[in-house]
PDB file of C-alpha atoms in Angstrom:
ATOM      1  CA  UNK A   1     -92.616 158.114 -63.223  1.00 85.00           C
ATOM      2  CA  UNK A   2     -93.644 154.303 -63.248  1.00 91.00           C
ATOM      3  CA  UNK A   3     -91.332 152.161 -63.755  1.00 94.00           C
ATOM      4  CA  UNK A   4     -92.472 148.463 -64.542  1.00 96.00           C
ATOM      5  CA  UNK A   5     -90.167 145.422 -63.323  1.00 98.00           C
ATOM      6  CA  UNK A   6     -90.331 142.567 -65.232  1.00 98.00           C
ATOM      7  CA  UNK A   7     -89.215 138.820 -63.514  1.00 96.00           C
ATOM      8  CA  UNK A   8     -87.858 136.637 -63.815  1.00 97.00           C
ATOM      9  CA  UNK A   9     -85.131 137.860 -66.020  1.00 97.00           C
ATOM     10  CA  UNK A  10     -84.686 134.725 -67.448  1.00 98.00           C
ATOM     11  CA  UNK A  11     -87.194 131.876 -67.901  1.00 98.00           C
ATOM     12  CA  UNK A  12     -86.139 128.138 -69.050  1.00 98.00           C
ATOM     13  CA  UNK A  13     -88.723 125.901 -69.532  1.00 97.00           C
ATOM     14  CA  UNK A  14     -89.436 122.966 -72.211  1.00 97.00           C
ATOM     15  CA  UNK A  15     -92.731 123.372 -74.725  1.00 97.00           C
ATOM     16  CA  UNK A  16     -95.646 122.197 -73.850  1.00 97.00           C
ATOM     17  CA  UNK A  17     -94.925 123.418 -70.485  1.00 98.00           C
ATOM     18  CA  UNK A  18     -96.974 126.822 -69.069  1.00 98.00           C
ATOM     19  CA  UNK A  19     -94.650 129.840 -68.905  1.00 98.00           C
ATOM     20  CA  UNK A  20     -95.976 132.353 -66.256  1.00 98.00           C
ATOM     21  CA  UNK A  21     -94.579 135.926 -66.968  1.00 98.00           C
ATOM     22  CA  UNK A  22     -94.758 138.999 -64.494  1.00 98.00           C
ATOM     23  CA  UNK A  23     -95.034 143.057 -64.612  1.00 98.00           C
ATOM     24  CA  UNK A  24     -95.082 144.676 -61.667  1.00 97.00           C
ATOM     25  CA  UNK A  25     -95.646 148.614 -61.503  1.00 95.00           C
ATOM     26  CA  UNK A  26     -94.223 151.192 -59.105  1.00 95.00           C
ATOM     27  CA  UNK A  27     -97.886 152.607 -59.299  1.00 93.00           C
ATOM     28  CA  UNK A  28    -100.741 151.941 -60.026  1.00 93.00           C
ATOM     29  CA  UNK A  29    -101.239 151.647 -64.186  1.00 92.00           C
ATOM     30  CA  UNK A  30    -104.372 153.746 -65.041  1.00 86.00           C
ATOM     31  CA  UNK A  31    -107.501 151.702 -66.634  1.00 83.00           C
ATOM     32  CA  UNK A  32    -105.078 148.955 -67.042  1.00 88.00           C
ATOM     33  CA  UNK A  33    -103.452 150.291 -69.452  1.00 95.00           C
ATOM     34  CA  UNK A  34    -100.829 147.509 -70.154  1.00 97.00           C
ATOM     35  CA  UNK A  35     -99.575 146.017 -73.162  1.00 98.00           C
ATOM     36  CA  UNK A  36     -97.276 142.837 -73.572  1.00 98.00           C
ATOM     37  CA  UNK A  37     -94.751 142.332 -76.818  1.00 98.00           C
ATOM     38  CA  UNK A  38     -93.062 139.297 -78.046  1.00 98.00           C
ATOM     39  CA  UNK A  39     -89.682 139.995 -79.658  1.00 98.00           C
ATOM     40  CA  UNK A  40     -87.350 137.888 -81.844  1.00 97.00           C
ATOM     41  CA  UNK A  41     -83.958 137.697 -82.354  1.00 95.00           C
ATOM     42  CA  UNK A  42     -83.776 140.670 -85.311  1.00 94.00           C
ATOM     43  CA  UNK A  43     -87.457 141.350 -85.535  1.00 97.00           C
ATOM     44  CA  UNK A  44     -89.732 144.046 -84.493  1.00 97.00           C
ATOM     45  CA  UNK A  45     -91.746 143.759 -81.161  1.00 98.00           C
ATOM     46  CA  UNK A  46     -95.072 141.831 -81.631  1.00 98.00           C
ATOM     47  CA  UNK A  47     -98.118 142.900 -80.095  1.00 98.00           C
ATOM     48  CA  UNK A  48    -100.002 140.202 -77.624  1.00 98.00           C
ATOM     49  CA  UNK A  49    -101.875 142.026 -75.545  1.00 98.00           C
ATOM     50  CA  UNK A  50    -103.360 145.385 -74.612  1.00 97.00           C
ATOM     51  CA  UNK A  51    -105.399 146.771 -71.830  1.00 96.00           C
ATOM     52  CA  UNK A  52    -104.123 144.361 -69.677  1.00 96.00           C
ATOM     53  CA  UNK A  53    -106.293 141.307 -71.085  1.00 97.00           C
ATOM     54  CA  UNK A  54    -107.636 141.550 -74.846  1.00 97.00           C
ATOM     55  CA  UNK A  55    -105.398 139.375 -77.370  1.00 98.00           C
ATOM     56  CA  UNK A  56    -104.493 141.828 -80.060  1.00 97.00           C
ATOM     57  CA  UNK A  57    -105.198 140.617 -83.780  1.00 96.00           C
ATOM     58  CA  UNK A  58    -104.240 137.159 -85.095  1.00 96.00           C
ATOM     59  CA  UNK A  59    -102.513 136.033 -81.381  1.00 98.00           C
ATOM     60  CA  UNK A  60    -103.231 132.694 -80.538  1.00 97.00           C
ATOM     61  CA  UNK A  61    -105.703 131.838 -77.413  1.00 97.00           C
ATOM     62  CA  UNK A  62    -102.882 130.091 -75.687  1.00 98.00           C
ATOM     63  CA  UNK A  63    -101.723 133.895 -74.888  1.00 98.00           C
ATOM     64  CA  UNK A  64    -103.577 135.443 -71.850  1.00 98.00           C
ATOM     65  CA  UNK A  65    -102.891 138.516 -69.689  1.00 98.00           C
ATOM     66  CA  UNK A  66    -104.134 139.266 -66.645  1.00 97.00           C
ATOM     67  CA  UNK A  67    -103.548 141.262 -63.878  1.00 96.00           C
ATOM     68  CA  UNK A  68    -104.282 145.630 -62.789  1.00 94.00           C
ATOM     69  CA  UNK A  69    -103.222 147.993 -60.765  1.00 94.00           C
ATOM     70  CA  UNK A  70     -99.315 147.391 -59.967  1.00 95.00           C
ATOM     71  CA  UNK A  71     -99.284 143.411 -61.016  1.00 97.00           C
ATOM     72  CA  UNK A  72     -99.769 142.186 -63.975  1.00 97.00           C
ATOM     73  CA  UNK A  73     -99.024 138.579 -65.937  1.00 98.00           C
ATOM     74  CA  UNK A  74     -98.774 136.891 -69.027  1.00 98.00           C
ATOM     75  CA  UNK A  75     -99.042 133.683 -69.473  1.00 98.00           C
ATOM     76  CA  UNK A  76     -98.487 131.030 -72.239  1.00 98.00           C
ATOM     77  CA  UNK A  77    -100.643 127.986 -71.404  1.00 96.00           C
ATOM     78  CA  UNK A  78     -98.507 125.029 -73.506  1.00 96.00           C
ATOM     79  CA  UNK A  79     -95.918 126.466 -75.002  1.00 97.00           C
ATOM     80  CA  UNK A  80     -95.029 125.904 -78.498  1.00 97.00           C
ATOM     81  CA  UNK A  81     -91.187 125.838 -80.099  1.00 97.00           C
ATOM     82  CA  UNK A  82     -91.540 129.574 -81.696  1.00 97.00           C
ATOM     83  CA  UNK A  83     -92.329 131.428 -78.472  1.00 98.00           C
ATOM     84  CA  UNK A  84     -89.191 131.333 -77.356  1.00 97.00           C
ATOM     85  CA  UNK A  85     -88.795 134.767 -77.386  1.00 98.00           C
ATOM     86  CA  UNK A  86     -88.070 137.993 -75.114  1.00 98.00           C
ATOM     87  CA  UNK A  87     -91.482 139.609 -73.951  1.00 98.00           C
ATOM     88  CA  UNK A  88     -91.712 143.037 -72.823  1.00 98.00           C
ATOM     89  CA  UNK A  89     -94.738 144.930 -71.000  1.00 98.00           C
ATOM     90  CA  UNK A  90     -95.239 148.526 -71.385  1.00 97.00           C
ATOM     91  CA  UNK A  91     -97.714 150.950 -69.947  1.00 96.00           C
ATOM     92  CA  UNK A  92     -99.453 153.394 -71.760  1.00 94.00           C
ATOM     93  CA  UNK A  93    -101.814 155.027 -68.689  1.00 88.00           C
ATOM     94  CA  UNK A  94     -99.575 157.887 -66.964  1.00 85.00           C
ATOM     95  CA  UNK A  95     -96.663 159.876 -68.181  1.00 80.00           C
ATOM     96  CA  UNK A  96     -94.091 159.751 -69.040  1.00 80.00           C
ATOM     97  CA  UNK A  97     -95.979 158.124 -71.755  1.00 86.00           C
ATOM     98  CA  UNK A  98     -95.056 154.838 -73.026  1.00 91.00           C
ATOM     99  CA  UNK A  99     -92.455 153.476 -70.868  1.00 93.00           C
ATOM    100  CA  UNK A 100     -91.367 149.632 -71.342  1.00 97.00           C
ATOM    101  CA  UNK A 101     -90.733 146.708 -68.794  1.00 97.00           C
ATOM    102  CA  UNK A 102     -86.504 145.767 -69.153  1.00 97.00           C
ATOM    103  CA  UNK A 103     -87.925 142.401 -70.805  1.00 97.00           C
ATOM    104  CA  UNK A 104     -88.075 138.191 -70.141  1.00 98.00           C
ATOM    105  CA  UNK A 105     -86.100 136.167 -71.807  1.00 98.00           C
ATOM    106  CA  UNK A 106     -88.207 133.175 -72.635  1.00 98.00           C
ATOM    107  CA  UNK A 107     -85.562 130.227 -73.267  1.00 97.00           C
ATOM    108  CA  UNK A 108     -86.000 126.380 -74.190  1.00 95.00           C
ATOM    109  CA  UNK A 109     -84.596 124.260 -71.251  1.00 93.00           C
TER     110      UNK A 109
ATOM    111  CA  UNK B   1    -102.219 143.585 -94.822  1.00 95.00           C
ATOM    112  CA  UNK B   2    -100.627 146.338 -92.864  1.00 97.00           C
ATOM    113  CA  UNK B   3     -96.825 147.210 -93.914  1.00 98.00           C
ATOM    114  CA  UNK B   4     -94.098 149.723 -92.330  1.00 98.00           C
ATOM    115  CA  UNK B   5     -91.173 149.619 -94.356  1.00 98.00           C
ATOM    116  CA  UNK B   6     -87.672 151.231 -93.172  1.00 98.00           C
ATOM    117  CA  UNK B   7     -85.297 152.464 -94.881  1.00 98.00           C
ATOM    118  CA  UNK B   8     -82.123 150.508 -94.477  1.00 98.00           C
ATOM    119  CA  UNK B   9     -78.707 151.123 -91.839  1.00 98.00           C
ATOM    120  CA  UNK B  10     -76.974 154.313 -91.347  1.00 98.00           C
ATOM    121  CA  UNK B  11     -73.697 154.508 -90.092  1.00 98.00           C
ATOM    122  CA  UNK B  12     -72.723 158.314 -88.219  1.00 98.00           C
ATOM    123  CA  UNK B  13     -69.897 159.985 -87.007  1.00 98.00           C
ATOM    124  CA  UNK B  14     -70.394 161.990 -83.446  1.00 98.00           C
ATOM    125  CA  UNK B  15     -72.029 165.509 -84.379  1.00 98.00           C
ATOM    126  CA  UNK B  16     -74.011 163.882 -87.516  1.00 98.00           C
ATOM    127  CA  UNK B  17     -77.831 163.797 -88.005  1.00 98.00           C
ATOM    128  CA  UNK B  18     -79.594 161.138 -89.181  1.00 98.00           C
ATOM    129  CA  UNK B  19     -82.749 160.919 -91.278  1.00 98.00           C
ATOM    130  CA  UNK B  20     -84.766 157.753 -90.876  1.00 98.00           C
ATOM    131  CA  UNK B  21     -87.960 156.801 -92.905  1.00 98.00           C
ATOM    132  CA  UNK B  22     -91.086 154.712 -92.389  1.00 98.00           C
ATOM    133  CA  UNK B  23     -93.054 153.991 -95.714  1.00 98.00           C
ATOM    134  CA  UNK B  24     -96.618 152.706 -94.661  1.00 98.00           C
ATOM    135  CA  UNK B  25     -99.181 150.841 -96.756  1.00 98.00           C
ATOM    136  CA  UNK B  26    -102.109 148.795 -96.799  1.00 97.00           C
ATOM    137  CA  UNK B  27    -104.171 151.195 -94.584  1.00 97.00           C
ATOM    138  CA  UNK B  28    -104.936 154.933 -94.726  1.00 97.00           C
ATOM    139  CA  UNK B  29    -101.723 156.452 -94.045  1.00 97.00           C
ATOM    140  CA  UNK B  30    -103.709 160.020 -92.362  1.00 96.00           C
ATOM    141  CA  UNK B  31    -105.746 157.666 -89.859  1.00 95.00           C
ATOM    142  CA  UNK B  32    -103.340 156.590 -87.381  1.00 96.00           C
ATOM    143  CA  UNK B  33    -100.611 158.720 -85.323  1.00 97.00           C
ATOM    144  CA  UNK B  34     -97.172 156.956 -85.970  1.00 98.00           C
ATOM    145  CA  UNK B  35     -94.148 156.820 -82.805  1.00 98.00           C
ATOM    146  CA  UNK B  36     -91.157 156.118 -83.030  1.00 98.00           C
ATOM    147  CA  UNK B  37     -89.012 153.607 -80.662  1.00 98.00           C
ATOM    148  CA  UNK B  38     -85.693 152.728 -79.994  1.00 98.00           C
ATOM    149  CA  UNK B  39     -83.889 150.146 -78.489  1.00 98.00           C
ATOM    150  CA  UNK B  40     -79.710 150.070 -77.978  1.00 96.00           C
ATOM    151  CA  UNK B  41     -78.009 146.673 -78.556  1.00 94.00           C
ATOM    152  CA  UNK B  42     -79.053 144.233 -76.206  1.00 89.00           C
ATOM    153  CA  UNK B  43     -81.405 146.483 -74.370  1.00 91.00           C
ATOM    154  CA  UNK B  44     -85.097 147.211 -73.880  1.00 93.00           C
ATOM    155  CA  UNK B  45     -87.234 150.062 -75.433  1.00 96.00           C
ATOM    156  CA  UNK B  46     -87.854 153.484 -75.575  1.00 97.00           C
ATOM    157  CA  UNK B  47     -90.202 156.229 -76.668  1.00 96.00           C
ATOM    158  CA  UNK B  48     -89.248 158.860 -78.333  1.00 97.00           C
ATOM    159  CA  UNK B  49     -92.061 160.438 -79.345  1.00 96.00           C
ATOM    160  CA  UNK B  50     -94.999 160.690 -82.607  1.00 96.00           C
ATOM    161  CA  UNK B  51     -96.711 162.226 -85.467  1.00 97.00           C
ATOM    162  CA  UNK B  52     -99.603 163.230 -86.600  1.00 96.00           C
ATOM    163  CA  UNK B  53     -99.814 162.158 -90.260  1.00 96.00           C
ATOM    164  CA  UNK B  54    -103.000 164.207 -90.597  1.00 95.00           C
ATOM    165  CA  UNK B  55    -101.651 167.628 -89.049  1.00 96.00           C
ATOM    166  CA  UNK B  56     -98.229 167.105 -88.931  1.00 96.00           C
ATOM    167  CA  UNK B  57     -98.522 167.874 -85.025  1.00 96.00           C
ATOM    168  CA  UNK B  58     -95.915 166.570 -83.052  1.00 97.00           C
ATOM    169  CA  UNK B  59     -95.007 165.386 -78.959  1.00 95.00           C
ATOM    170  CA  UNK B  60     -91.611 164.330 -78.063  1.00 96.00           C
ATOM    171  CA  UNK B  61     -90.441 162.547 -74.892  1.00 95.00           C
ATOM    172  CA  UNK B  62     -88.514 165.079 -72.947  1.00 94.00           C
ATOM    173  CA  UNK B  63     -85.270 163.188 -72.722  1.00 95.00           C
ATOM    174  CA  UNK B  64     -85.097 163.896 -76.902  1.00 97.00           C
ATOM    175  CA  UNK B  65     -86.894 167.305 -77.634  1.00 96.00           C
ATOM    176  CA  UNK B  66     -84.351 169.945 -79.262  1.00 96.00           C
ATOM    177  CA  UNK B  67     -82.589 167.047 -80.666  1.00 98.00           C
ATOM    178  CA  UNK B  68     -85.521 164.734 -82.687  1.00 98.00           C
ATOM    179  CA  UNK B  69     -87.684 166.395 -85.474  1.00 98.00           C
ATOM    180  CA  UNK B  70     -90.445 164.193 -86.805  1.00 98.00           C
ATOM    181  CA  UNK B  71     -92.030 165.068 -90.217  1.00 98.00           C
ATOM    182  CA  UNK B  72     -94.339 163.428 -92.811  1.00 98.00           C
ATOM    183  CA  UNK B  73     -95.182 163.438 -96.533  1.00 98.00           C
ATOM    184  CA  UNK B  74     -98.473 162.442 -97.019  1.00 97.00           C
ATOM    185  CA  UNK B  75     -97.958 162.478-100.899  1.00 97.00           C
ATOM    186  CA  UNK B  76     -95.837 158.982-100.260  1.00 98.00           C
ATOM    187  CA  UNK B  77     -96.944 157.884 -96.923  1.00 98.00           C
ATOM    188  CA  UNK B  78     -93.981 158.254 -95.643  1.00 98.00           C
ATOM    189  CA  UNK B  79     -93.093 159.155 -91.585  1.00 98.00           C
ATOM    190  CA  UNK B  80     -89.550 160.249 -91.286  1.00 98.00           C
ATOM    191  CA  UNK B  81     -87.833 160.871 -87.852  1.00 98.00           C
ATOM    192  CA  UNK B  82     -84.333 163.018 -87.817  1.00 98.00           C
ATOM    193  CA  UNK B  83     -81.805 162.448 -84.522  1.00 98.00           C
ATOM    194  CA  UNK B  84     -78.997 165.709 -84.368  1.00 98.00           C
ATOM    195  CA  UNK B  85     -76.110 166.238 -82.907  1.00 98.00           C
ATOM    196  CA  UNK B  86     -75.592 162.330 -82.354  1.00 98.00           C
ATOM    197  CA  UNK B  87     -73.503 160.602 -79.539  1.00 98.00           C
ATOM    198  CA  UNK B  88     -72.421 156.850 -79.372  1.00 97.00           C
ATOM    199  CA  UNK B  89     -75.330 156.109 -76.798  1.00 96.00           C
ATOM    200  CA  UNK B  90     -77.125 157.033 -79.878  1.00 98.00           C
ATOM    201  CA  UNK B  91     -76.349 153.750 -81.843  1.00 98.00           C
ATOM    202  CA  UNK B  92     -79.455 151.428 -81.612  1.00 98.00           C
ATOM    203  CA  UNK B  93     -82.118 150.013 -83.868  1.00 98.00           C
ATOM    204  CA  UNK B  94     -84.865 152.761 -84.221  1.00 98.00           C
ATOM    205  CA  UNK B  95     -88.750 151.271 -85.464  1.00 98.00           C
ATOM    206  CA  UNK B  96     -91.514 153.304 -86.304  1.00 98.00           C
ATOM    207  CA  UNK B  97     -94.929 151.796 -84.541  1.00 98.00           C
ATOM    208  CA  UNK B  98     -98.434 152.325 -85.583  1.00 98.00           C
ATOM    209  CA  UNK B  99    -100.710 153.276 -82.910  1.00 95.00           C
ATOM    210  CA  UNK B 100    -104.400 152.721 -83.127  1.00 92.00           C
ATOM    211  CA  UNK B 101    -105.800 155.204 -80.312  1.00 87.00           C
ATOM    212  CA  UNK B 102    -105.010 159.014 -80.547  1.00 88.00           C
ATOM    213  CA  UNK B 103    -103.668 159.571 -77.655  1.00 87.00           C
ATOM    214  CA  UNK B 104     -99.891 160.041 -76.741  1.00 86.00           C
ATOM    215  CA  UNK B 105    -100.317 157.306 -74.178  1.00 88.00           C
ATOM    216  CA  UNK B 106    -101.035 154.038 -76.101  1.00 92.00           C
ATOM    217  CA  UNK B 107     -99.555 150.825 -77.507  1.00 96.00           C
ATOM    218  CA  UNK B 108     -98.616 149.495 -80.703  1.00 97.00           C
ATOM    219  CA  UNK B 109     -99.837 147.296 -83.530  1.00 96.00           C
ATOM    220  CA  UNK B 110     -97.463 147.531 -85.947  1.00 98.00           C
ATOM    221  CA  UNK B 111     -93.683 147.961 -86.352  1.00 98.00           C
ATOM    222  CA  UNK B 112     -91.380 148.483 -89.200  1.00 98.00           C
ATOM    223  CA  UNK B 113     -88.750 146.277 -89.186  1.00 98.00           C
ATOM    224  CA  UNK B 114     -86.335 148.794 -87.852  1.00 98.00           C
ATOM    225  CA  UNK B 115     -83.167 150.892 -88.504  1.00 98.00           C
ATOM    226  CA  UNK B 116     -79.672 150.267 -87.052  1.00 98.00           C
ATOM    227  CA  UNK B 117     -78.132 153.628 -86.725  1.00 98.00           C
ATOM    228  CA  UNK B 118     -74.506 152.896 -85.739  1.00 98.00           C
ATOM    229  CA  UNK B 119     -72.193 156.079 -84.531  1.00 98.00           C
ATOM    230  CA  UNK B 120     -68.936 155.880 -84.489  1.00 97.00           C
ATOM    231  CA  UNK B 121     -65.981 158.065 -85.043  1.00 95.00           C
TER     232      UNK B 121
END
């Protein structure tokens, strides 16, 4: 079973500033098969990202993943006041299927 | 624009089962396989498993089969997902997700806005 770490638990950082975000894989993630989710306090997950590196529908450019086999990253380049969030990576390439990162918490410093 | 719309919070008593729906719009309901997630309060997510719209074909993660049943009616576009013989580690917020590849490995494009499903005696 893969199991993805996410770190740092906790990020603090001011907007404007670039927030750098890593998954890291106990194995390798097939095809690069990695998403990344932003969450809100009492909202759904958001997707960002898929397949490791393609912005999903409507993100803004300033979101960009990178990253295969066991290390991935997300990063924000300037960050603005509403992505303060918790993001979450998941990989969809080996089972069990669909199995989640425990989350950053993205905080304003 | 694409909507998944929940039906609202259930509160359960240890033993109960609990019936939660997922009323989709704006796309072709039978096109797209819909999951279902969960998270517990103040934790991270989890899988539990999807539906065919189409077929009504199912796959369940192994930590819920015998316990989850996941049906549809196509007639209303409605997913539905039914937890039995509930515990307390059951209480969390449950969302349906959309997924836009076939396969039961895959991500998500769209969530409902999700359940809480509170059990307590």
């Amino acid at each position: 079973e893969i199991v993805l770490t996410q770190s740092p638990g906790t990020l603090s950082l001011s907007p404007g500033e670039r927030a750098t975000l890593s998954c890291r894989a106990s194995q390798s993630v097939s095809s690069s098969y990695l998403a990344w989710y932003q969450q809100k306090p009492g909202q759904a997950p958001r997707l960002l990202i898929y397949g490791a590196s393609s912005r999903a529908t409507g993100i803004p450019d300033r979101f960009s993943g990178s990253g295969s086999g066991t290390d991935f990253t997300l990063t924000i380049s300037r960050l603005e006041p509403e992505d303060f969030a918790v993001y979450y990576c998941q990989q969809y390439g080996s089972s069990p299927p669909n199995t989640f990162g425990q989350g950053t918490r993205l905080e304003i410093k | 624009q694409v909507q998944l719309v929940q039906s609202g919070a259930e509160v359960k008593k240890p033993g109960a089962s609990v019936k939660v729906s997922c009323k989709a719009s704006g796309y072709t309901f039978t096109g797209y396989y819909m999951h279902w997630v969960r998270q517990a309060p103040g934790q991270g997510l989890e899988w539990m498993g999807r539906i065919n719209p189409n077929s009504g074909g199912t796959n369940y993660a192994q930590k819920f089969q015998g316990r989850v049943t996941m049906t549809r009616d196509t007639s209303i576009s409605t997913a539905y997902m039914e937890l039995s013989r509930l515990r307390s580690d059951d209480t969390a917020v449950y969302y349906c997700a959309r997924a836009p590849t076939t396969t039961v490995t895959t991500f998500f494009d769209y969530w409902g806005q999700g359940t809480l499903v509170t059990v307590s005696s």
